[in-house]
PDB file of C-alpha atoms in Angstrom:
ATOM      1  CA  GLY A   1     106.280  97.904 117.243  1.00 75.00           C
ATOM      2  CA  GLN A   2     103.893  95.878 115.253  1.00 81.00           C
ATOM      3  CA  ASN A   3     104.890  94.639 111.776  1.00 89.00           C
ATOM      4  CA  ILE A   4     103.528  92.649 108.964  1.00 94.00           C
ATOM      5  CA  ASP A   5     105.842  91.720 106.136  1.00 95.00           C
ATOM      6  CA  GLN A   6     104.838  90.260 102.716  1.00 96.00           C
ATOM      7  CA  PRO A   7     106.431  90.531  99.297  1.00 96.00           C
ATOM      8  CA  THR A   8     105.524  93.564  97.315  1.00 93.00           C
ATOM      9  CA  GLU A   9     104.942  91.811  93.983  1.00 95.00           C
ATOM     10  CA  MET A  10     104.998  88.281  92.575  1.00 97.00           C
ATOM     11  CA  THR A  11     104.477  86.855  89.065  1.00 97.00           C
ATOM     12  CA  ALA A  12     103.094  83.461  88.154  1.00 97.00           C
ATOM     13  CA  THR A  13     101.858  81.573  85.213  1.00 97.00           C
ATOM     14  CA  GLU A  14      98.231  80.616  84.523  1.00 97.00           C
ATOM     15  CA  GLY A  15      97.602  77.111  85.680  1.00 97.00           C
ATOM     16  CA  ALA A  16     100.506  77.087  88.049  1.00 98.00           C
ATOM     17  CA  ILE A  17     100.770  77.275  91.815  1.00 98.00           C
ATOM     18  CA  VAL A  18     102.008  80.318  93.821  1.00 98.00           C
ATOM     19  CA  GLN A  19     102.749  80.756  97.504  1.00 98.00           C
ATOM     20  CA  ILE A  20     102.464  84.209  99.132  1.00 98.00           C
ATOM     21  CA  ASN A  21     104.317  84.407 102.458  1.00 98.00           C
ATOM     22  CA  CYS A  22     103.481  86.650 105.371  1.00 98.00           C
ATOM     23  CA  THR A  23     105.570  87.160 108.561  1.00 98.00           C
ATOM     24  CA  TYR A  24     104.311  89.075 111.446  1.00 97.00           C
ATOM     25  CA  GLN A  25     105.305  90.564 114.827  1.00 95.00           C
ATOM     26  CA  THR A  26     102.423  91.863 116.862  1.00 92.00           C
ATOM     27  CA  SER A  27     101.425  92.467 120.465  1.00 89.00           C
ATOM     28  CA  GLY A  28      99.269  89.328 121.007  1.00 91.00           C
ATOM     29  CA  PHE A  29      97.582  87.248 118.432  1.00 92.00           C
ATOM     30  CA  ASN A  30      93.917  86.540 117.863  1.00 86.00           C
ATOM     31  CA  GLY A  31      93.976  85.269 114.328  1.00 89.00           C
ATOM     32  CA  LEU A  32      95.399  85.878 110.889  1.00 92.00           C
ATOM     33  CA  PHE A  33      93.321  86.855 107.821  1.00 91.00           C
ATOM     34  CA  TRP A  34      93.951  86.818 104.117  1.00 93.00           C
ATOM     35  CA  TYR A  35      91.960  89.154 101.836  1.00 92.00           C
ATOM     36  CA  GLN A  36      91.966  89.585  98.119  1.00 93.00           C
ATOM     37  CA  GLN A  37      91.709  93.012  96.644  1.00 90.00           C
ATOM     38  CA  HIS A  38      91.223  93.795  92.986  1.00 89.00           C
ATOM     39  CA  ALA A  39      92.262  97.161  91.795  1.00 83.00           C
ATOM     40  CA  GLY A  40      89.804  99.877  92.768  1.00 77.00           C
ATOM     41  CA  GLU A  41      87.695  97.574  94.847  1.00 82.00           C
ATOM     42  CA  ALA A  42      87.340  96.842  98.562  1.00 82.00           C
ATOM     43  CA  PRO A  43      89.018  93.680 100.001  1.00 87.00           C
ATOM     44  CA  THR A  44      87.085  90.396 100.086  1.00 86.00           C
ATOM     45  CA  PHE A  45      87.640  87.790 102.723  1.00 84.00           C
ATOM     46  CA  LEU A  46      89.617  84.662 101.788  1.00 90.00           C
ATOM     47  CA  SER A  47      90.611  82.830 104.987  1.00 90.00           C
ATOM     48  CA  TYR A  48      91.075  82.963 108.667  1.00 88.00           C
ATOM     49  CA  ASN A  49      93.672  80.953 110.715  1.00 91.00           C
ATOM     50  CA  VAL A  50      93.888  81.021 114.511  1.00 90.00           C
ATOM     51  CA  LEU A  51      95.340  77.519 115.033  1.00 92.00           C
ATOM     52  CA  ASP A  52      98.585  76.166 113.556  1.00 96.00           C
ATOM     53  CA  GLY A  53      98.108  74.135 110.364  1.00 96.00           C
ATOM     54  CA  LEU A  54      96.620  74.217 106.888  1.00 96.00           C
ATOM     55  CA  GLU A  55      93.181  75.393 106.007  1.00 91.00           C
ATOM     56  CA  GLU A  56      92.008  74.401 102.579  1.00 92.00           C
ATOM     57  CA  LYS A  57      89.204  76.133 100.607  1.00 88.00           C
ATOM     58  CA  GLY A  58      89.005  74.983  97.061  1.00 93.00           C
ATOM     59  CA  ARG A  59      91.887  76.427  95.062  1.00 96.00           C
ATOM     60  CA  PHE A  60      93.041  78.550  97.974  1.00 96.00           C
ATOM     61  CA  SER A  61      94.829  77.239 101.101  1.00 97.00           C
ATOM     62  CA  SER A  62      96.207  79.105 104.029  1.00 97.00           C
ATOM     63  CA  PHE A  63      98.871  77.956 106.509  1.00 98.00           C
ATOM     64  CA  LEU A  64      99.771  79.312 109.985  1.00 97.00           C
ATOM     65  CA  SER A  65     102.720  78.739 112.323  1.00 98.00           C
ATOM     66  CA  ARG A  66     102.241  80.851 115.470  1.00 96.00           C
ATOM     67  CA  SER A  67     105.637  79.891 116.902  1.00 96.00           C
ATOM     68  CA  LYS A  68     107.337  81.181 113.811  1.00 97.00           C
ATOM     69  CA  GLY A  69     105.050  84.244 113.242  1.00 97.00           C
ATOM     70  CA  TYR A  70     104.473  82.988 109.775  1.00 97.00           C
ATOM     71  CA  SER A  71     101.644  82.310 107.321  1.00 98.00           C
ATOM     72  CA  TYR A  72     101.280  81.607 103.648  1.00 98.00           C
ATOM     73  CA  LEU A  73      98.476  81.741 101.151  1.00 98.00           C
ATOM     74  CA  LEU A  74      98.650  79.008  98.400  1.00 98.00           C
ATOM     75  CA  LEU A  75      96.838  79.517  95.171  1.00 98.00           C
ATOM     76  CA  LYS A  76      96.498  76.502  92.923  1.00 97.00           C
ATOM     77  CA  GLU A  77      95.469  76.226  89.246  1.00 97.00           C
ATOM     78  CA  LEU A  78      95.960  79.908  88.806  1.00 98.00           C
ATOM     79  CA  GLN A  79      93.458  81.768  86.631  1.00 97.00           C
ATOM     80  CA  MET A  80      93.838  85.202  85.129  1.00 97.00           C
ATOM     81  CA  LYS A  81      91.043  86.529  87.399  1.00 96.00           C
ATOM     82  CA  ASP A  82      93.375  85.726  90.346  1.00 97.00           C
ATOM     83  CA  SER A  83      95.463  88.787  89.352  1.00 97.00           C
ATOM     84  CA  ALA A  84      94.927  91.001  92.418  1.00 95.00           C
ATOM     85  CA  SER A  85      96.620  92.196  95.590  1.00 93.00           C
ATOM     86  CA  TYR A  86      96.572  89.787  98.539  1.00 95.00           C
ATOM     87  CA  LEU A  87      96.507  91.303 101.987  1.00 93.00           C
ATOM     88  CA  CYS A  88      97.643  89.601 105.167  1.00 95.00           C
ATOM     89  CA  ALA A  89      96.218  90.969 108.379  1.00 91.00           C
ATOM     90  CA  VAL A  90      96.757  89.937 112.023  1.00 91.00           C
ATOM     91  CA  MET A  91      94.378  90.637 114.885  1.00 84.00           C
ATOM     92  CA  ASP A  92      96.332  91.692 117.936  1.00 83.00           C
ATOM     93  CA  SER A  93      95.533  91.233 121.611  1.00 84.00           C
ATOM     94  CA  ASN A  94      93.236  94.297 121.541  1.00 75.00           C
ATOM     95  CA  TYR A  95      91.304  92.797 118.599  1.00 72.00           C
ATOM     96  CA  GLN A  96      92.702  95.395 116.294  1.00 75.00           C
ATOM     97  CA  LEU A  97      93.560  94.354 112.751  1.00 79.00           C
ATOM     98  CA  ILE A  98      97.168  95.073 111.698  1.00 86.00           C
ATOM     99  CA  TRP A  99      97.405  95.179 107.931  1.00 87.00           C
ATOM    100  CA  GLY A 100     100.249  94.218 105.662  1.00 90.00           C
ATOM    101  CA  ALA A 101     100.915  96.275 102.573  1.00 87.00           C
ATOM    102  CA  GLY A 102      99.684  93.599 100.319  1.00 91.00           C
ATOM    103  CA  THR A 103     101.286  91.453  97.585  1.00 95.00           C
ATOM    104  CA  LYS A 104     100.459  92.290  94.020  1.00 94.00           C
ATOM    105  CA  LEU A 105     100.081  89.064  92.088  1.00 97.00           C
ATOM    106  CA  ILE A 106     100.492  89.197  88.315  1.00 97.00           C
ATOM    107  CA  ILE A 107      99.314  86.212  86.343  1.00 97.00           C
ATOM    108  CA  LYS A 108     100.795  85.660  82.874  1.00 96.00           C
ATOM    109  CA  PRO A 109      99.273  83.411  80.191  1.00 94.00           C
TER     110      PRO A 109
ATOM    111  CA  GLY B  17      74.162  89.657  98.070  1.00 53.00           C
ATOM    112  CA  ALA B  18      75.811  92.837  99.294  1.00 60.00           C
ATOM    113  CA  VAL B  19      75.819  93.369 103.062  1.00 81.00           C
ATOM    114  CA  VAL B  20      77.357  96.824 103.161  1.00 88.00           C
ATOM    115  CA  SER B  21      76.762  99.694 100.721  1.00 92.00           C
ATOM    116  CA  GLN B  22      78.557 102.984 100.414  1.00 94.00           C
ATOM    117  CA  HIS B  23      77.432 106.185  98.766  1.00 95.00           C
ATOM    118  CA  PRO B  24      78.723 107.793  96.653  1.00 95.00           C
ATOM    119  CA  SER B  25      81.078 105.416  94.948  1.00 92.00           C
ATOM    120  CA  ARG B  26      83.093 108.292  93.478  1.00 93.00           C
ATOM    121  CA  VAL B  27      83.208 111.980  94.283  1.00 96.00           C
ATOM    122  CA  ILE B  28      85.183 114.845  92.885  1.00 96.00           C
ATOM    123  CA  CYS B  29      85.165 118.101  94.828  1.00 96.00           C
ATOM    124  CA  LYS B  30      86.932 121.410  95.060  1.00 96.00           C
ATOM    125  CA  SER B  31      89.422 122.080  97.738  1.00 96.00           C
ATOM    126  CA  GLY B  32      87.799 123.601 100.860  1.00 96.00           C
ATOM    127  CA  THR B  33      84.446 121.865 100.448  1.00 96.00           C
ATOM    128  CA  SER B  34      83.090 119.099 102.733  1.00 97.00           C
ATOM    129  CA  VAL B  35      82.123 115.711 101.483  1.00 97.00           C
ATOM    130  CA  LYS B  36      79.864 113.212 103.232  1.00 97.00           C
ATOM    131  CA  ILE B  37      80.213 109.454 102.721  1.00 97.00           C
ATOM    132  CA  GLU B  38      77.472 107.094 103.854  1.00 96.00           C
ATOM    133  CA  CYS B  39      77.998 103.543 104.844  1.00 94.00           C
ATOM    134  CA  ARG B  40      74.808 101.361 105.209  1.00 93.00           C
ATOM    135  CA  SER B  41      74.428  97.945 106.710  1.00 89.00           C
ATOM    136  CA  LEU B  42      71.823  96.188 104.554  1.00 87.00           C
ATOM    137  CA  ASP B  43      71.228  93.003 106.436  1.00 80.00           C
ATOM    138  CA  PHE B  44      72.525  93.474 109.939  1.00 78.00           C
ATOM    139  CA  GLN B  45      72.182  95.823 112.853  1.00 81.00           C
ATOM    140  CA  ALA B  46      75.812  96.886 113.181  1.00 81.00           C
ATOM    141  CA  THR B  47      76.757  98.332 116.510  1.00 78.00           C
ATOM    142  CA  THR B  48      80.303  98.773 115.302  1.00 82.00           C
ATOM    143  CA  MET B  49      81.554  99.987 112.007  1.00 88.00           C
ATOM    144  CA  PHE B  50      85.133 100.755 110.931  1.00 90.00           C
ATOM    145  CA  TRP B  51      86.361 103.442 108.545  1.00 94.00           C
ATOM    146  CA  TYR B  52      89.508 102.772 106.565  1.00 94.00           C
ATOM    147  CA  ARG B  53      91.619 104.806 104.106  1.00 94.00           C
ATOM    148  CA  GLN B  54      93.803 103.437 101.423  1.00 87.00           C
ATOM    149  CA  PHE B  55      96.270 105.481  99.407  1.00 83.00           C
ATOM    150  CA  PRO B  56      97.447 104.051  96.065  1.00 78.00           C
ATOM    151  CA  LYS B  57      99.694 101.014  96.398  1.00 71.00           C
ATOM    152  CA  GLN B  58      99.504 101.155 100.233  1.00 77.00           C
ATOM    153  CA  SER B  59      97.862  99.125 102.939  1.00 78.00           C
ATOM    154  CA  LEU B  60      94.519  99.791 104.416  1.00 84.00           C
ATOM    155  CA  MET B  61      94.776 102.243 107.375  1.00 89.00           C
ATOM    156  CA  LEU B  62      92.196 102.236 110.079  1.00 89.00           C
ATOM    157  CA  MET B  63      90.987 105.760 110.704  1.00 94.00           C
ATOM    158  CA  ALA B  64      88.311 105.265 113.350  1.00 93.00           C
ATOM    159  CA  THR B  65      85.914 102.884 114.921  1.00 89.00           C
ATOM    160  CA  SER B  66      82.326 104.061 114.786  1.00 85.00           C
ATOM    161  CA  ASN B  67      80.024 102.984 117.679  1.00 80.00           C
ATOM    162  CA  GLU B  68      76.319 103.439 117.429  1.00 80.00           C
ATOM    163  CA  GLY B  69      75.033 106.016 119.829  1.00 79.00           C
ATOM    164  CA  SER B  70      78.386 107.122 121.078  1.00 81.00           C
ATOM    165  CA  LYS B  71      81.506 109.033 119.930  1.00 86.00           C
ATOM    166  CA  ALA B  72      83.787 107.446 117.476  1.00 90.00           C
ATOM    167  CA  THR B  73      87.216 106.238 118.516  1.00 90.00           C
ATOM    168  CA  TYR B  74      89.988 107.711 116.305  1.00 94.00           C
ATOM    169  CA  GLU B  75      93.311 106.231 115.568  1.00 91.00           C
ATOM    170  CA  GLN B  76      96.467 108.155 116.380  1.00 91.00           C
ATOM    171  CA  GLY B  77      97.204 110.829 113.830  1.00 92.00           C
ATOM    172  CA  VAL B  78      93.632 111.038 112.516  1.00 94.00           C
ATOM    173  CA  GLU B  79      92.047 114.506 113.096  1.00 94.00           C
ATOM    174  CA  LYS B  80      88.662 113.967 114.580  1.00 92.00           C
ATOM    175  CA  ASP B  81      87.631 117.501 113.746  1.00 94.00           C
ATOM    176  CA  LYS B  82      88.381 116.895 110.087  1.00 96.00           C
ATOM    177  CA  PHE B  83      86.947 113.514 109.763  1.00 96.00           C
ATOM    178  CA  LEU B  84      83.596 113.689 111.403  1.00 95.00           C
ATOM    179  CA  ILE B  85      81.900 110.349 112.033  1.00 93.00           C
ATOM    180  CA  ASN B  86      78.268 109.904 112.944  1.00 89.00           C
ATOM    181  CA  HIS B  87      76.769 106.494 113.724  1.00 86.00           C
ATOM    182  CA  ALA B  88      73.218 107.560 114.489  1.00 80.00           C
ATOM    183  CA  SER B  89      71.538 104.266 113.827  1.00 85.00           C
ATOM    184  CA  LEU B  90      72.340 100.558 113.669  1.00 85.00           C
ATOM    185  CA  THR B  91      72.354 100.652 109.902  1.00 89.00           C
ATOM    186  CA  LEU B  92      74.008 103.924 109.052  1.00 91.00           C
ATOM    187  CA  SER B  93      77.369 105.531 109.684  1.00 91.00           C
ATOM    188  CA  THR B  94      78.634 108.609 107.932  1.00 94.00           C
ATOM    189  CA  LEU B  95      82.090 110.024 107.468  1.00 96.00           C
ATOM    190  CA  THR B  96      82.362 113.686 106.593  1.00 97.00           C
ATOM    191  CA  VAL B  97      85.604 115.012 105.298  1.00 97.00           C
ATOM    192  CA  THR B  98      85.537 118.726 106.253  1.00 96.00           C
ATOM    193  CA  SER B  99      87.425 121.404 104.353  1.00 96.00           C
ATOM    194  CA  ALA B 100      88.853 118.713 102.018  1.00 96.00           C
ATOM    195  CA  HIS B 101      92.335 119.291 100.490  1.00 96.00           C
ATOM    196  CA  PRO B 102      94.093 117.432  97.635  1.00 95.00           C
ATOM    197  CA  GLU B 103      95.997 115.308 100.162  1.00 94.00           C
ATOM    198  CA  ASP B 104      92.760 113.897 101.378  1.00 95.00           C
ATOM    199  CA  SER B 105      92.195 112.275  97.983  1.00 95.00           C
ATOM    200  CA  SER B 106      92.035 108.582  98.744  1.00 94.00           C
ATOM    201  CA  PHE B 107      89.903 105.438  98.694  1.00 91.00           C
ATOM    202  CA  TYR B 108      87.688 105.360 101.828  1.00 93.00           C
ATOM    203  CA  ILE B 109      86.278 102.026 102.815  1.00 93.00           C
ATOM    204  CA  CYS B 110      83.838 101.183 105.691  1.00 93.00           C
ATOM    205  CA  SER B 111      83.354  97.740 107.207  1.00 90.00           C
ATOM    206  CA  LEU B 112      81.123  96.279 109.806  1.00 84.00           C
ATOM    207  CA  ILE B 113      81.192  93.316 112.101  1.00 74.00           C
ATOM    208  CA  THR B 114      78.125  91.302 112.773  1.00 65.00           C
ATOM    209  CA  GLY B 115      79.299  89.949 116.186  1.00 59.00           C
ATOM    210  CA  PRO B 116      80.542  91.663 119.287  1.00 54.00           C
ATOM    211  CA  ARG B 117      84.042  91.846 117.886  1.00 55.00           C
ATOM    212  CA  VAL B 118      85.913  90.545 114.893  1.00 54.00           C
ATOM    213  CA  GLY B 119      86.605  87.020 115.833  1.00 53.00           C
ATOM    214  CA  MET B 120      86.108  85.294 112.524  1.00 52.00           C
ATOM    215  CA  GLY B 121      86.671  86.800 109.083  1.00 49.00           C
ATOM    216  CA  GLU B 122      83.235  85.810 107.987  1.00 52.00           C
ATOM    217  CA  THR B 123      81.739  88.325 110.350  1.00 61.00           C
ATOM    218  CA  GLN B 124      83.616  91.291 108.840  1.00 70.00           C
ATOM    219  CA  TYR B 125      82.121  92.786 105.728  1.00 80.00           C
ATOM    220  CA  PHE B 126      83.614  95.597 103.640  1.00 86.00           C
ATOM    221  CA  GLY B 127      81.708  98.203 101.749  1.00 88.00           C
ATOM    222  CA  PRO B 128      82.634  98.728  98.101  1.00 85.00           C
ATOM    223  CA  GLY B 129      84.537 101.848  98.917  1.00 90.00           C
ATOM    224  CA  THR B 130      84.350 105.511  97.928  1.00 92.00           C
ATOM    225  CA  ARG B 131      87.014 107.136  95.765  1.00 92.00           C
ATOM    226  CA  LEU B 132      87.475 110.764  96.682  1.00 95.00           C
ATOM    227  CA  LEU B 133      89.346 113.233  94.442  1.00 96.00           C
ATOM    228  CA  VAL B 134      89.968 116.717  95.761  1.00 96.00           C
ATOM    229  CA  LEU B 135      91.021 119.185  93.069  1.00 96.00           C
TER     230      LEU B 135
END
């Protein structure tokens, strides 16, 4: 079956760095997405990786290793507004998005 | 600015009634729209893929007679929850892609979601 695993919850301190991991097993691979979702709101796009390596976008970076079925989202200089759920999603060979359950990130002052 | 709008944002209804949720594309002609459902503290679940001018494709386990989808134009798709029950209470989100398929995250846009509470 198809499976996306990410931690349920993480806690970090304002100003620090946090890494959210995602491992996946899917039938085929056409890219991995990270989305941010604040409580009660729809997800917003953060990043897309289809090739191995690190993609950097300001305070957020995303890494992909296709051979390991592994990705991480790195958040630097954490701000209180970064408190949200972070969803990992993989596009399979049929271009269907397989969603992880999300990681709830709690930022403490 | 917003690319996708949903109406209503919140709805409370009695058990047994039907509820229609509209998803509008504001800037693009969307041939394909997706409908998701999200229960509290759970992942997004794709319910169906809505194709303009043709029947929607439903995911396994989703009752097509209960969740009626109409994609009559390139800018509007509607989801009607028929004979709603308390277990249908959820957050319903639509999204659209601006290209032929979701190849890049930038081409997928989500609506703000509709929170349905069935009493």
